[in-house]
Every structure is written in C-alpha cells, then in structure tokens.
Tab-separated table of C-alpha atoms and ligand atoms in Angstrom:
chain	number	residue	atom	x	y	z
R	8	MET	CA	-16.858	17.926	-40.864
R	9	ASP	CA	-18.381	14.495	-41.497
R	10	PHE	CA	-17.877	12.272	-38.444
R	11	SER	CA	-20.117	9.403	-39.596
R	12	ALA	CA	-17.321	6.863	-40.221
R	13	GLN	CA	-15.740	7.591	-36.794
R	14	ILE	CA	-19.133	7.406	-35.098
R	15	GLU	CA	-19.826	4.028	-36.703
R	16	GLU	CA	-16.413	2.792	-35.565
R	17	VAL	CA	-17.050	3.947	-31.974
R	18	LYS	CA	-20.488	2.297	-31.930
R	19	ARG	CA	-19.034	-0.941	-33.311
R	20	LEU	CA	-16.276	-0.963	-30.686
R	21	ALA	CA	-18.745	-0.212	-27.894
R	22	SER	CA	-20.971	-3.134	-28.847
R	23	GLU	CA	-17.914	-5.411	-29.146
R	24	LYS	CA	-16.795	-4.434	-25.619
R	25	GLY	CA	-20.277	-4.542	-24.071
R	26	ALA	CA	-20.051	-0.813	-23.326
R	27	VAL	CA	-22.783	1.786	-23.055
R	28	ILE	CA	-21.818	5.358	-23.930
R	29	LEU	CA	-23.362	8.200	-21.912
R	30	ALA	CA	-22.835	11.835	-22.910
R	31	HIS	CA	-23.667	15.117	-21.252
R	32	ASN	CA	-25.661	17.727	-23.160
R	33	TYR	CA	-22.540	19.946	-23.324
R	34	CYS	CA	-20.387	17.389	-25.201
R	35	ARG	CA	-19.245	17.945	-28.743
R	36	GLY	CA	-22.051	17.183	-31.223
R	37	GLU	CA	-20.241	14.214	-32.729
R	38	VAL	CA	-19.713	12.681	-29.267
R	39	GLN	CA	-23.432	13.101	-28.500
R	40	ASP	CA	-24.180	11.387	-31.826
R	41	ALA	CA	-22.007	8.417	-30.881
R	42	ALA	CA	-23.632	8.045	-27.473
R	43	ASP	CA	-26.421	5.660	-26.519
R	44	PHE	CA	-27.923	8.314	-24.278
R	45	THR	CA	-27.435	12.080	-23.927
R	46	GLY	CA	-28.794	13.988	-20.966
R	47	ASP	CA	-28.267	16.347	-18.032
R	48	SER	CA	-26.429	15.325	-14.893
R	49	LEU	CA	-29.574	13.969	-13.176
R	50	GLU	CA	-30.738	12.005	-16.214
R	51	LEU	CA	-27.257	10.544	-16.629
R	52	ALA	CA	-27.052	9.553	-12.954
R	53	ARG	CA	-30.435	7.812	-13.252
R	54	LYS	CA	-29.395	6.138	-16.526
R	55	ALA	CA	-26.167	4.904	-14.952
R	56	VAL	CA	-28.218	2.944	-12.389
R	57	GLU	CA	-30.508	1.401	-15.040
R	58	ILE	CA	-27.762	0.272	-17.388
R	59	ASP	CA	-27.277	-3.440	-17.750
R	60	ALA	CA	-23.779	-3.454	-19.282
R	61	PRO	CA	-20.397	-4.244	-17.741
R	62	VAL	CA	-18.750	-1.044	-19.054
R	63	ILE	CA	-19.925	2.579	-19.037
R	64	VAL	CA	-18.009	5.132	-21.117
R	65	PHE	CA	-18.862	8.450	-19.557
R	66	CYS	CA	-18.486	11.444	-21.843
R	67	GLY	CA	-18.575	14.442	-19.566
R	68	VAL	CA	-16.488	15.835	-16.693
R	69	SER	CA	-14.957	13.821	-13.870
R	70	PHE	CA	-17.564	14.455	-11.135
R	71	MET	CA	-20.198	12.964	-13.449
R	72	ALA	CA	-18.117	9.876	-14.207
R	73	GLU	CA	-17.341	9.546	-10.487
R	74	THR	CA	-21.071	9.649	-9.703
R	75	ALA	CA	-21.680	6.836	-12.221
R	76	LYS	CA	-18.890	4.788	-10.605
R	77	ILE	CA	-20.171	5.434	-7.058
R	78	LEU	CA	-23.600	4.155	-8.135
R	79	ASN	CA	-22.091	1.180	-9.980
R	80	PRO	CA	-19.104	-0.035	-7.937
R	81	ASP	CA	-19.012	-3.356	-9.783
R	82	LYS	CA	-18.966	-1.873	-13.275
R	83	LYS	CA	-16.021	-0.519	-15.195
R	84	VAL	CA	-16.539	3.198	-15.752
R	85	LEU	CA	-14.261	4.887	-18.250
R	86	ILE	CA	-13.804	8.609	-18.812
R	87	PRO	CA	-12.087	9.199	-22.164
R	88	ASP	CA	-10.051	12.136	-20.752
R	89	PRO	CA	-9.542	11.961	-16.991
R	90	THR	CA	-8.271	15.557	-16.963
R	91	ALA	CA	-11.760	16.796	-17.910
R	92	GLY	CA	-12.691	18.376	-14.580
R	93	CYS	CA	-15.134	20.977	-13.349
R	94	PRO	CA	-13.507	24.155	-11.979
R	95	MET	CA	-16.573	24.772	-9.772
R	96	ALA	CA	-16.310	21.282	-8.239
R	97	ASP	CA	-12.697	22.081	-7.321
R	98	MET	CA	-13.694	25.288	-5.473
R	99	VAL	CA	-14.594	23.429	-2.274
R	100	THR	CA	-12.774	20.622	-0.460
R	101	ALA	CA	-13.890	18.015	2.070
R	102	ALA	CA	-11.954	20.000	4.739
R	103	ASP	CA	-13.930	23.137	3.833
R	104	VAL	CA	-17.210	21.244	4.329
R	105	ARG	CA	-16.008	19.875	7.687
R	106	ALA	CA	-15.090	23.423	8.777
R	107	MET	CA	-18.556	24.674	7.820
R	108	LYS	CA	-20.172	21.788	9.735
R	109	GLU	CA	-18.152	22.858	12.798
R	110	LYS	CA	-19.258	26.442	12.355
R	111	TYR	CA	-22.953	25.471	11.944
R	112	PRO	CA	-23.233	22.282	14.020
R	113	GLY	CA	-27.006	21.860	13.644
R	114	ALA	CA	-27.070	22.302	9.889
R	115	LYS	CA	-27.650	19.737	7.165
R	116	ALA	CA	-24.842	19.748	4.552
R	117	VAL	CA	-26.023	19.659	0.943
R	118	CYS	CA	-23.821	19.503	-2.113
R	119	TYR	CA	-24.523	20.246	-5.769
R	120	VAL	CA	-23.628	17.139	-7.768
R	121	ASN	CA	-20.869	19.294	-9.278
R	122	SER	CA	-18.552	18.354	-6.412
R	123	THR	CA	-15.877	15.750	-5.741
R	124	ALA	CA	-16.685	12.346	-4.228
R	125	ALA	CA	-14.801	13.422	-1.056
R	126	VAL	CA	-17.118	16.468	-0.704
R	127	LYS	CA	-20.212	14.321	-1.288
R	128	ALA	CA	-18.969	11.948	1.422
R	129	GLU	CA	-19.176	14.837	3.912
R	130	CYS	CA	-22.709	15.771	2.924
R	131	ASP	CA	-26.166	14.546	3.965
R	132	LEU	CA	-27.736	15.085	0.576
R	133	CYS	CA	-26.852	15.816	-2.995
R	134	VAL	CA	-28.850	17.819	-5.597
R	135	THR	CA	-28.573	18.532	-9.296
R	136	SER	CA	-29.761	21.597	-11.154
R	137	GLY	CA	-32.658	19.461	-12.421
R	138	ASN	CA	-34.101	18.519	-9.027
R	139	ALA	CA	-32.651	21.032	-6.524
R	140	GLU	CA	-35.945	22.753	-5.745
R	141	LYS	CA	-37.826	19.477	-5.215
R	142	VAL	CA	-35.056	17.891	-3.156
R	143	MET	CA	-34.478	20.990	-1.003
R	144	ALA	CA	-38.224	21.260	-0.348
R	145	THR	CA	-37.847	18.044	1.685
R	146	LEU	CA	-35.503	19.934	4.050
R	147	LYS	CA	-37.719	23.023	4.446
R	148	GLY	CA	-37.237	24.716	7.791
R	149	GLU	CA	-33.820	23.092	8.419
R	150	GLU	CA	-30.559	25.051	8.705
R	151	ILE	CA	-28.634	24.347	5.477
R	152	ILE	CA	-25.001	24.440	4.371
R	153	PHE	CA	-24.953	24.490	0.561
R	154	VAL	CA	-21.794	23.852	-1.477
R	155	PRO	CA	-20.190	24.745	-3.832
R	156	ASP	CA	-22.416	26.889	-6.077
R	157	ARG	CA	-23.617	30.125	-4.493
R	158	HIS	CA	-25.825	30.801	-7.533
R	159	LEU	CA	-27.749	27.521	-7.440
R	160	GLY	CA	-27.952	27.837	-3.626
R	161	GLY	CA	-29.250	31.390	-3.961
R	162	TYR	CA	-31.743	30.386	-6.650
R	163	VAL	CA	-33.281	27.508	-4.680
R	164	SER	CA	-33.269	29.220	-1.300
R	165	LYS	CA	-35.110	32.206	-2.775
R	166	LYS	CA	-37.653	29.946	-4.491
R	167	LEU	CA	-38.346	28.189	-1.181
R	168	GLY	CA	-38.251	31.398	0.898
R	169	GLU	CA	-35.297	30.143	2.899
R	170	SER	CA	-31.763	31.313	3.656
R	171	TYR	CA	-28.727	28.974	3.263
R	172	HIS	CA	-25.098	29.169	4.338
R	173	CYS	CA	-23.763	29.081	0.765
R	174	TRP	CA	-20.144	28.363	-0.123
R	175	PRO	CA	-18.954	31.185	-2.432
R	176	GLY	CA	-18.208	28.947	-5.463
R	177	CYS	CA	-19.537	29.332	-8.972
R	178	CYS	CA	-19.156	28.080	-12.509
R	179	PRO	CA	-16.571	30.376	-14.118
R	180	ILE	CA	-18.354	29.974	-17.445
R	181	HIS	CA	-21.954	30.670	-16.487
R	182	ASP	CA	-20.839	33.409	-14.098
R	183	THR	CA	-19.742	35.505	-17.111
R	184	LEU	CA	-23.215	35.712	-18.662
R	185	SER	CA	-24.356	39.321	-18.296
R	186	LEU	CA	-27.472	41.455	-18.559
R	187	GLY	CA	-25.835	43.008	-21.644
R	188	ASP	CA	-25.708	39.523	-23.264
R	189	ILE	CA	-29.425	39.039	-22.601
R	190	ALA	CA	-30.238	42.460	-24.009
R	191	ALA	CA	-28.100	41.748	-27.109
R	192	GLY	CA	-29.869	38.415	-27.622
R	193	ARG	CA	-33.283	40.048	-27.341
R	194	ARG	CA	-32.250	42.767	-29.835
R	195	GLU	CA	-30.884	40.173	-32.245
R	196	ALA	CA	-33.944	37.929	-31.994
R	197	GLY	CA	-36.034	40.970	-32.880
R	198	ILE	CA	-39.113	39.265	-31.462
R	199	SER	CA	-40.142	38.314	-27.944
R	200	ALA	CA	-38.222	35.012	-27.870
R	201	PRO	CA	-38.013	33.448	-24.379
R	202	VAL	CA	-34.597	33.640	-22.696
R	203	LEU	CA	-33.665	30.317	-21.009
R	204	VAL	CA	-30.751	30.391	-18.562
R	205	HIS	CA	-29.124	27.865	-16.271
R	206	PRO	CA	-29.398	28.248	-12.452
R	207	GLU	CA	-25.586	28.557	-12.361
R	208	CYS	CA	-26.014	32.077	-13.753
R	209	THR	CA	-25.937	35.148	-11.537
R	210	LYS	CA	-29.012	36.378	-9.702
R	211	ALA	CA	-29.359	39.437	-11.964
R	212	VAL	CA	-29.260	37.226	-15.086
R	213	ARG	CA	-31.697	34.671	-13.607
R	214	GLU	CA	-34.129	37.450	-12.772
R	215	ALA	CA	-33.875	39.038	-16.223
R	216	ALA	CA	-34.473	35.688	-17.963
R	217	ASP	CA	-37.863	34.119	-18.724
R	218	GLN	CA	-36.960	30.610	-17.527
R	219	CYS	CA	-34.224	29.222	-15.280
R	220	LEU	CA	-33.745	25.513	-16.111
R	221	SER	CA	-31.276	22.646	-16.039
R	222	THR	CA	-30.031	21.544	-19.463
R	223	GLY	CA	-32.547	18.661	-19.437
R	224	GLY	CA	-35.244	21.144	-18.381
R	225	MET	CA	-34.371	23.337	-21.360
R	226	CYS	CA	-34.712	20.387	-23.769
R	227	ARG	CA	-38.143	19.573	-22.357
R	228	TYR	CA	-39.280	23.204	-22.331
R	229	VAL	CA	-38.323	23.695	-25.991
R	230	ARG	CA	-39.937	20.391	-27.041
R	231	GLU	CA	-43.239	21.255	-25.306
R	232	SER	CA	-43.372	24.948	-26.332
R	233	SER	CA	-45.342	26.245	-29.303
R	234	VAL	CA	-42.842	29.107	-29.628
R	235	THR	CA	-40.320	28.754	-32.488
R	236	THR	CA	-37.369	30.948	-31.436
R	237	PHE	CA	-35.384	30.652	-28.181
R	238	ILE	CA	-32.491	32.553	-26.651
R	239	ILE	CA	-30.208	30.066	-24.881
R	240	GLY	CA	-28.067	31.124	-21.913
R	241	THR	CA	-25.976	28.064	-21.189
R	242	GLU	CA	-22.997	26.152	-22.578
R	243	GLU	CA	-23.114	26.056	-26.361
R	244	GLY	CA	-22.937	22.228	-26.683
R	245	ILE	CA	-26.614	22.000	-25.903
R	246	LEU	CA	-27.391	23.642	-29.236
R	247	HIS	CA	-26.574	20.405	-31.054
R	248	ARG	CA	-29.257	18.485	-29.200
R	249	LEU	CA	-31.811	21.297	-29.307
R	250	GLN	CA	-31.387	21.701	-33.049
R	251	LYS	CA	-31.378	17.950	-33.714
R	252	GLU	CA	-34.567	17.369	-31.718
R	253	ASN	CA	-36.307	20.495	-32.982
R	254	PRO	CA	-35.170	21.021	-36.577
R	255	GLU	CA	-37.982	23.483	-37.287
R	256	LYS	CA	-37.067	25.781	-34.359
R	257	THR	CA	-34.426	28.537	-34.124
R	258	PHE	CA	-31.889	28.916	-31.315
R	259	LEU	CA	-29.752	31.901	-30.533
R	260	THR	CA	-26.914	31.544	-28.036
R	261	ILE	CA	-25.785	34.422	-25.882
R	262	GLY	CA	-22.466	35.102	-24.166
R	263	ASN	CA	-20.329	32.497	-26.018
R	264	LEU	CA	-20.335	30.090	-23.095
R	265	CYS	CA	-17.969	27.212	-23.773
R	266	CYS	CA	-16.727	24.681	-21.178
R	267	ALA	CA	-13.178	23.717	-22.223
R	268	ASP	CA	-13.302	20.633	-19.991
R	269	MET	CA	-16.401	19.244	-21.712
R	270	LYS	CA	-14.730	19.795	-25.073
R	271	LYS	CA	-11.747	17.643	-24.020
R	272	ILE	CA	-13.878	14.570	-24.787
R	273	THR	CA	-13.320	13.824	-28.462
R	274	LEU	CA	-14.330	10.830	-30.596
R	275	GLU	CA	-10.672	9.884	-30.896
R	276	LYS	CA	-10.371	9.666	-27.085
R	277	VAL	CA	-13.644	7.745	-26.780
R	278	LYS	CA	-12.292	5.248	-29.288
R	279	ALA	CA	-8.904	4.996	-27.558
R	280	SER	CA	-10.593	4.423	-24.219
R	281	LEU	CA	-12.783	1.660	-25.657
R	282	VAL	CA	-9.765	-0.054	-27.268
R	283	SER	CA	-7.375	0.079	-24.323
R	284	GLY	CA	-9.693	0.467	-21.319
R	285	ALA	CA	-7.747	3.611	-20.399
R	286	GLY	CA	-9.288	6.248	-18.171
R	287	GLU	CA	-10.868	3.890	-15.657
R	288	VAL	CA	-12.551	5.853	-12.853
R	289	MET	CA	-11.526	4.749	-9.340
R	290	VAL	CA	-13.128	6.039	-6.144
R	291	ASP	CA	-11.845	5.092	-2.703
R	292	PRO	CA	-14.383	2.533	-1.400
R	293	ASP	CA	-14.863	4.276	2.005
R	294	ILE	CA	-15.447	7.647	0.376
R	295	ALA	CA	-17.688	6.027	-2.267
R	296	ALA	CA	-19.846	4.320	0.410
R	297	LYS	CA	-20.487	7.679	2.179
R	298	ALA	CA	-20.983	9.643	-1.046
R	299	ARG	CA	-23.424	6.973	-2.294
R	300	LEU	CA	-25.752	7.727	0.645
R	301	ALA	CA	-26.000	11.403	-0.303
R	302	ILE	CA	-26.633	10.529	-3.975
R	303	GLU	CA	-29.087	7.704	-3.271
R	304	ARG	CA	-31.100	9.883	-0.861
R	305	MET	CA	-31.430	12.381	-3.729
R	306	LEU	CA	-32.394	9.705	-6.301
R	307	ALA	CA	-35.065	8.352	-3.934
R	308	ILE	CA	-36.889	11.711	-4.095
R	309	GLN	CA	-39.052	11.466	-7.269
E	405	LIG	P1	-27.063	20.074	-15.716
E	405	LIG	O1	-27.409	19.638	-14.351
E	405	LIG	O2	-28.080	20.945	-16.335
E	405	LIG	O3	-26.675	18.909	-16.541
E	405	LIG	O4	-25.787	21.019	-15.644
E	405	LIG	C1	-24.547	20.517	-15.246
E	405	LIG	C2	-23.506	21.530	-15.438
E	405	LIG	O5	-22.357	21.268	-15.228
E	405	LIG	C3	-23.911	22.867	-15.808
E	405	LIG	O6	-22.806	23.664	-15.987
E	406	LIG	FE1	-18.373	22.787	-14.436
E	406	LIG	FE2	-19.267	25.043	-15.502
E	406	LIG	FE3	-18.202	23.185	-17.074
E	406	LIG	FE4	-20.606	22.819	-15.924
E	406	LIG	S1	-20.062	24.354	-17.449
E	406	LIG	S2	-18.938	21.318	-16.024
E	406	LIG	S3	-20.253	23.814	-13.935
E	406	LIG	S4	-17.146	24.377	-15.448
C-alpha cells in the first residue's frame, strides 16, 4: 500500500502545529516514515529531552509516552491511541514494589523503563534494555529489587555476576520465542547468519543466540557488521527500519513476534491526534516528580 500522500499530510500537520513526531522501532513502517525520529526506548527518552517543540506526538506504547511527559512537564505530549499499553508494564504495581521494599529493606529498587509512572516513582533507578548493563554496573555489590522483567533482570545480573530479587514479569510476546524458532531460522538461512535477540527473551533463547541487544543495539550492530544476512528475534516492526537503512542486507524474522499494542498506532490516529489534540498524556505531578528522579539518574549515566 502506498502511504506517501497520508505521510505528507501528517508531516504538514505536524509542522503547522509545531509538533515533533517520535516513533518506536516496533511501529508500523508507515508511522516510522512519518516520524521525525525513530529509535529504541532509550534513544526516544533522550530525544524527548532535546526536542525544542511545544508538542511531542509519541508513537509507541503508553509507558514511553509517559516517560516523555515526565521529562517534559511543560510540553504537550500526545499518544495517538491511549489504549496502546504494554502488558509487561502492567504486571507489577506500585503496591507490589512497596511490598518488595518491605521484604528487602536494604535493597535498591530498580525498574525497567517498561513500567508505569507509579512504579517508577517507587524506584531508585530506571534502566532500559539499551543501557541496563552499564547502569546496573553502578550499583554493583548492592542488594537489588528488579521489576518487572525477570528476563532482563536475569540477563543483566548474570552478566555482572550478581543475583537480583526479580519480579516474575515478562513480555508475553518475546517470552514465546523458542529454541525451535532459532533452529528453524538457522535452517532457513542455510548459512551461519548471526541470530540477534532482545534481552526480553528467555534465558535459553538468549544463550542460544549470537547477540542479545536492544532494538537500537540491533540497528547499530547490523549497520556496523560486514555480514549480509541476519536472523532477527524481536518484534517484526524493526524489519522496516533494518531494511530501509540496509537495503543490500537480508533479514529473516523468527517466531512471528508482533506487539498488538504497538500496531494500534496508525497514520489515521496520528493525524486525528494532531488535528484535535486528542490523546494528551497526563501524569500526576507528585508521581511524575518522583519518577523523574529515577529516569534522570539513569540518563545521567553515559
Ligand atoms: P527497546 O528498549 O529495545 O526499545 O525495547 C522496548 C520494548 O518494549 C521491547 O519489547
Ligand atoms: Fe511491551 Fe512486549 Fe510490546 Fe515491548 S513488545 S511494548 S515489552 S508487550
């Protein structure tokens, strides 16, 4: 389908309204093409701070738009479909974090950015899949509560030779990727193509893969690699960007991973949001102030 006319219309409206459009790597291809910047959750959080525009249209899921709002309390942040959530983020509540802090009173509480603002407000520090190892290295030797992703927590703690109290959450999409999917991908590729998986995958899958990277990390790895075929173990939306940036390279997806929430963001909804200002993200100022500390501490670690 040719989306060029709709993309032009969205870009025209955005410039008329003084809006910058940010899109996550998992968004529909046409939404990525309409965006001013596409990236992973860390890159988008950093971009949200740099932006000099009164309006941010955030194409992604609600925790990402909330993060942009928390970092930019004076800007209008719009999410084109406010029902686009993250099932993993909803697996832990602020009350759950408080209960863990009571159980482990000396521990530092760390949340994956895939969490609600209320959960972030209970935590000392936030991480993304793109910086978790570096950020957690600053807490080496401390007792750690890690929420909500047991897979990312397991991945980082093993890398750093530590042991965390991990909340048993996970991404229901990445959790389905299996060793059989990796084997099928390797058979289909017919050559020794590297398998890149996201840290939200299970331990067995991470260990069977060649690289475990955030979506931004995958884009960089592919760009810098001399290899021409890659097996991709993450949400299929990233294929658009990988193929666009590397037209001469071949990508094979495994496991049919598709995040229905990311796909809720359509060009039609982006346009409607720009026209009417619908989908404004609101975060309680007290919660935002506490959550901002956890996010800003993370962003300060380069
Ligand atoms: P990234 O941090 O790689 O953007 O991943 C976010 C996410 O939701 C993965 O499922
Ligand atoms: Fe959440 Fe998984 Fe979708 Fe990422 S892919 S936004 S972790 S449900």
